[in-house]
CSV table of C-alpha atoms and ligand atoms in Angstrom, one decimal:
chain,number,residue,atom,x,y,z
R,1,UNK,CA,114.5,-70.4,1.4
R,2,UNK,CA,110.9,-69.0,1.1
R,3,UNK,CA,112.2,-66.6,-1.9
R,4,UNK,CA,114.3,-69.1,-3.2
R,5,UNK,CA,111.0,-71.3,-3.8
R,6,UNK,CA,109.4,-68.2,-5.3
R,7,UNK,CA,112.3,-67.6,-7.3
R,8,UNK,CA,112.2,-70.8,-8.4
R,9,UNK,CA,108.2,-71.3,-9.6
R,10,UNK,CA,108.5,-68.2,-11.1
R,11,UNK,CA,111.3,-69.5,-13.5
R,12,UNK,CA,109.2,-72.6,-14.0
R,13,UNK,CA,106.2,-70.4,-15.1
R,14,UNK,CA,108.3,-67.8,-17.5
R,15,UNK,CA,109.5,-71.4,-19.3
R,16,UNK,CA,106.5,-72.6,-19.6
R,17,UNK,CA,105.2,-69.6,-21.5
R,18,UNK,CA,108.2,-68.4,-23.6
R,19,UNK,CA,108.9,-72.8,-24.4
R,20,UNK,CA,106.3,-72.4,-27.4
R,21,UNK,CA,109.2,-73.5,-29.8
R,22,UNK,CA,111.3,-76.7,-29.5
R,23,UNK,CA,115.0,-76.7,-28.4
R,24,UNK,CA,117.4,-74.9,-31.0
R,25,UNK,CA,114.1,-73.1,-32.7
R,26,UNK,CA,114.1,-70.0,-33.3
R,27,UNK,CA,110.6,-68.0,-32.5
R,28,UNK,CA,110.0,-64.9,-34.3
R,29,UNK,CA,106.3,-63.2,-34.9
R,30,UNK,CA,104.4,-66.0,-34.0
R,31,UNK,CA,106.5,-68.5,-35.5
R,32,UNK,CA,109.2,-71.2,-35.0
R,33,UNK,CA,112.1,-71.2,-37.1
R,34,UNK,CA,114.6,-74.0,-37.6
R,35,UNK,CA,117.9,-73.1,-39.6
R,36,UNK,CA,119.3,-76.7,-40.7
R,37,UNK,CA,123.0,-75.6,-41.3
R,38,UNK,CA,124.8,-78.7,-40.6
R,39,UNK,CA,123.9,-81.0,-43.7
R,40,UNK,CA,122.2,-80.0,-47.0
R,41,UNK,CA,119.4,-82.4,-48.8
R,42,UNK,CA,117.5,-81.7,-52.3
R,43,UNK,CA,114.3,-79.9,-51.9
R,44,UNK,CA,111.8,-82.9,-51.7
R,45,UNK,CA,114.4,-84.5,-48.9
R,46,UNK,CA,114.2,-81.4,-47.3
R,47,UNK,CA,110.6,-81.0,-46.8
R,48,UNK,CA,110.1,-84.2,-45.3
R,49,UNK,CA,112.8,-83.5,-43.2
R,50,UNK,CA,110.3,-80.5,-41.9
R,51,UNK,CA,107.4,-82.6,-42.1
R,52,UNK,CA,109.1,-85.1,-39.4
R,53,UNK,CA,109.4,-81.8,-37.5
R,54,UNK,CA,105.5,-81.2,-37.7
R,55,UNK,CA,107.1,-78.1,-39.8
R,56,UNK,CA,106.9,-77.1,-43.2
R,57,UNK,CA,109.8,-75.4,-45.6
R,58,UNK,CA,109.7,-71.7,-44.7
R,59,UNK,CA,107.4,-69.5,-46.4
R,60,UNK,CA,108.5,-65.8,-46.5
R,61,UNK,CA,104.9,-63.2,-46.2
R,62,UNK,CA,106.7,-60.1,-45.4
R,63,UNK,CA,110.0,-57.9,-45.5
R,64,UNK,CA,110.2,-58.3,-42.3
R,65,UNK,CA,110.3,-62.2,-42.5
R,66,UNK,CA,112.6,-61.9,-45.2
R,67,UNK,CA,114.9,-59.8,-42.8
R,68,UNK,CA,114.8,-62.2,-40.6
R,69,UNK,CA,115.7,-65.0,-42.4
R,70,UNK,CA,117.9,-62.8,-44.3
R,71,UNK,CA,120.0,-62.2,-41.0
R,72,UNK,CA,120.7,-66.0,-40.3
R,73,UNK,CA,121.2,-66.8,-43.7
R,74,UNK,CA,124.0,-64.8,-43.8
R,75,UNK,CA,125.4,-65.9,-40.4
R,76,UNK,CA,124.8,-69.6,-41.0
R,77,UNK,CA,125.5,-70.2,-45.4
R,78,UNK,CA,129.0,-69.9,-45.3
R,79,UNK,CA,128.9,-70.7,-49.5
R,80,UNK,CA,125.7,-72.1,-49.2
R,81,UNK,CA,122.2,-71.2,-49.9
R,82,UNK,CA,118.9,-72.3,-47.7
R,83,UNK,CA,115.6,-73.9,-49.6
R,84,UNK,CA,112.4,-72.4,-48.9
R,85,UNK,CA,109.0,-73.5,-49.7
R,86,UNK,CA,108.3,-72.4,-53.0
R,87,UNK,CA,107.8,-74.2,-56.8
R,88,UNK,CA,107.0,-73.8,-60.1
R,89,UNK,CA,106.8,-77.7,-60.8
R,90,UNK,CA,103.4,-77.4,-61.3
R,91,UNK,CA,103.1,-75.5,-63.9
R,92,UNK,CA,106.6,-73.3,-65.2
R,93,UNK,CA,106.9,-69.6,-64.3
R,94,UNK,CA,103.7,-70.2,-61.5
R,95,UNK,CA,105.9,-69.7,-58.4
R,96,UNK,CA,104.0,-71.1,-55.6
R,97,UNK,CA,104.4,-71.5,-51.7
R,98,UNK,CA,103.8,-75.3,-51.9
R,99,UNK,CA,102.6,-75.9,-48.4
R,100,UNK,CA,100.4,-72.8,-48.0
R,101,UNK,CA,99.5,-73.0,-51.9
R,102,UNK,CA,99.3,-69.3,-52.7
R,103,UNK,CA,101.3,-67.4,-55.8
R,104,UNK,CA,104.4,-65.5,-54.6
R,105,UNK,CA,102.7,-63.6,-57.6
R,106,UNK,CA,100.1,-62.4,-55.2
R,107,UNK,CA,102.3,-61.7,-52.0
R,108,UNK,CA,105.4,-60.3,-51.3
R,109,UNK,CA,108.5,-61.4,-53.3
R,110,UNK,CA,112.7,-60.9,-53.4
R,111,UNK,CA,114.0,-62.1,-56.0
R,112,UNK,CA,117.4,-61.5,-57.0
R,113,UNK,CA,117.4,-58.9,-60.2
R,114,UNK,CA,117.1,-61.4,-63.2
R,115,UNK,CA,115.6,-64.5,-61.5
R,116,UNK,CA,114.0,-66.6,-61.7
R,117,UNK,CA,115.9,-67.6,-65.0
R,118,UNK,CA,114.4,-70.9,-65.3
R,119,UNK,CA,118.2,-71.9,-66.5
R,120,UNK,CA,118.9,-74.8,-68.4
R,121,UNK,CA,115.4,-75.3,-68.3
R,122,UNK,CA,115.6,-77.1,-65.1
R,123,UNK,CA,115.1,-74.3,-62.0
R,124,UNK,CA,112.0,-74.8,-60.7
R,125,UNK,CA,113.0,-74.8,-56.7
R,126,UNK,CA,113.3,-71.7,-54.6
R,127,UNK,CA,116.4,-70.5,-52.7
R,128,UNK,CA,117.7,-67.8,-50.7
R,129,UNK,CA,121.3,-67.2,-51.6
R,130,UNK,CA,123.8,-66.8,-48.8
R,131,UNK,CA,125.1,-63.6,-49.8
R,132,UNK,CA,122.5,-61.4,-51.1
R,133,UNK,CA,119.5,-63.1,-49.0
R,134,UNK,CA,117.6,-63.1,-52.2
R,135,UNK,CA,115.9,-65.5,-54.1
R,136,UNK,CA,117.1,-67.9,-56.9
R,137,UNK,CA,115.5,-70.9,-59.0
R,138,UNK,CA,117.9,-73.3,-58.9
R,139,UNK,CA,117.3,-77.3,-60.0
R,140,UNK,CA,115.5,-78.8,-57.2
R,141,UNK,CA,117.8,-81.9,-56.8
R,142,UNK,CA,120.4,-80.0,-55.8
R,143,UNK,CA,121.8,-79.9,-52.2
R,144,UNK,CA,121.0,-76.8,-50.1
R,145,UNK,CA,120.8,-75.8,-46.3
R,146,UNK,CA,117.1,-75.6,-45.6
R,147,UNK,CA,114.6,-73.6,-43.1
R,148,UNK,CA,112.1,-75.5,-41.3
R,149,UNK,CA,108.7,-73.5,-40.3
R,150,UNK,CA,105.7,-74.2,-37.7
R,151,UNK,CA,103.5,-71.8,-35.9
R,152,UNK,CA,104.6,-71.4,-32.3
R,153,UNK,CA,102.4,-73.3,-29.7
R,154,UNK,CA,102.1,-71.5,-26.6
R,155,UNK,CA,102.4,-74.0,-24.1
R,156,UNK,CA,102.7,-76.8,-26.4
R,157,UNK,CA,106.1,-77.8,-25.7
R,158,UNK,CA,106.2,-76.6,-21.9
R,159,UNK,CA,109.8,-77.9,-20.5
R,160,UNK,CA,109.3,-76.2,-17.0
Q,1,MAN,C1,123.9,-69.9,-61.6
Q,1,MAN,C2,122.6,-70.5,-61.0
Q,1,MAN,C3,121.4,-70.0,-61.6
Q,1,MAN,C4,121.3,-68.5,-61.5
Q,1,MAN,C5,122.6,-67.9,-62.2
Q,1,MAN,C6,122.7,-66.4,-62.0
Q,1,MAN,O1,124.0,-70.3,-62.9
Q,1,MAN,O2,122.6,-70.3,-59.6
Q,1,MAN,O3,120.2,-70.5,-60.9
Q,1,MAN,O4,120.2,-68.0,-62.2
Q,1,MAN,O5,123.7,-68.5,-61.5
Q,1,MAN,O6,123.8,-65.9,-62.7
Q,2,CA,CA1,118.1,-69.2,-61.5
């Protein structure tokens, strides 16, 4: 009984440290990850989705991040590709994480070869194909699959 009760606060403990990402999050470096795979929205419908979530649209620093991402995406898109958190509404051709507000200009990029085309005039939204896990420009009204991203909490959402 006595090592049961051990057994058991020690579970308790373990969730409370590892529970720094909501149910159904994914946690990877540091951050929470949510894959929305189960409806698609335009881009602006999509980031307040996120927003609701305390979360932003995902914004991709690093090969590894893209790797990441890139291994879900092509799990999860079955046809269809995921928003992430980057314009050029602002201004055209200024690709911009919108949340953070840095140029993908000055950070690491992965575009597919010969985007962004701007086609039609009318891309000015980023997202990762389903396929390739690169990234496209595509007309940000369009529906899409998105990725929701927060920093992890530790702690912060203890369920133990
Ligand atoms: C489609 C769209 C465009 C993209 C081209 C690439 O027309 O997805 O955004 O640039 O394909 O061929
Ligand atoms: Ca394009």
């Amino acid at each position: 009984m006595e090592s049961f009760l051990t057994l058991l606060l020690l579970l308790i403990c373990v969730n409370a440290i590892e529970a720094d990402c909501p149910d159904n999050w994914i946690k990877h470096s540091g951050q929470c990850y949510l894959f929305v795979d189960h409806t698609m929205l335009d881009w602006n419908d999509a980031l307040n989705f996120c927003k609701n979530f305390e979360s932003e649209l995902a914004e991709v620093q690093t090969s590894i991040e893209e790797n990441f991402l890139a291994q879900h995406v092509r799990q999860l898109g079955k046809g269809n590709g995921f928003w992430l958190g980057g314009s050029d509404i602002i201004l055209e051709g200024e690709w911009m994480w919108m949340t953070s507000k840095t140029l993908l200009s000055m950070g690491y990029t992965a575009w597919m070869p010969g985007e962004p085309n701007n086609e039609g005039n009318n891309e000015h939204c980023l997202e990762i194909k389903w396929n390739s896990f690169l990234w496209n420009d595509t007309p940000c009204d369009q529906q899409r699959h998105f990725i929701c991203e927060r920093e992890s909490r530790p702690g912060g959402d203890v369920v133990g």
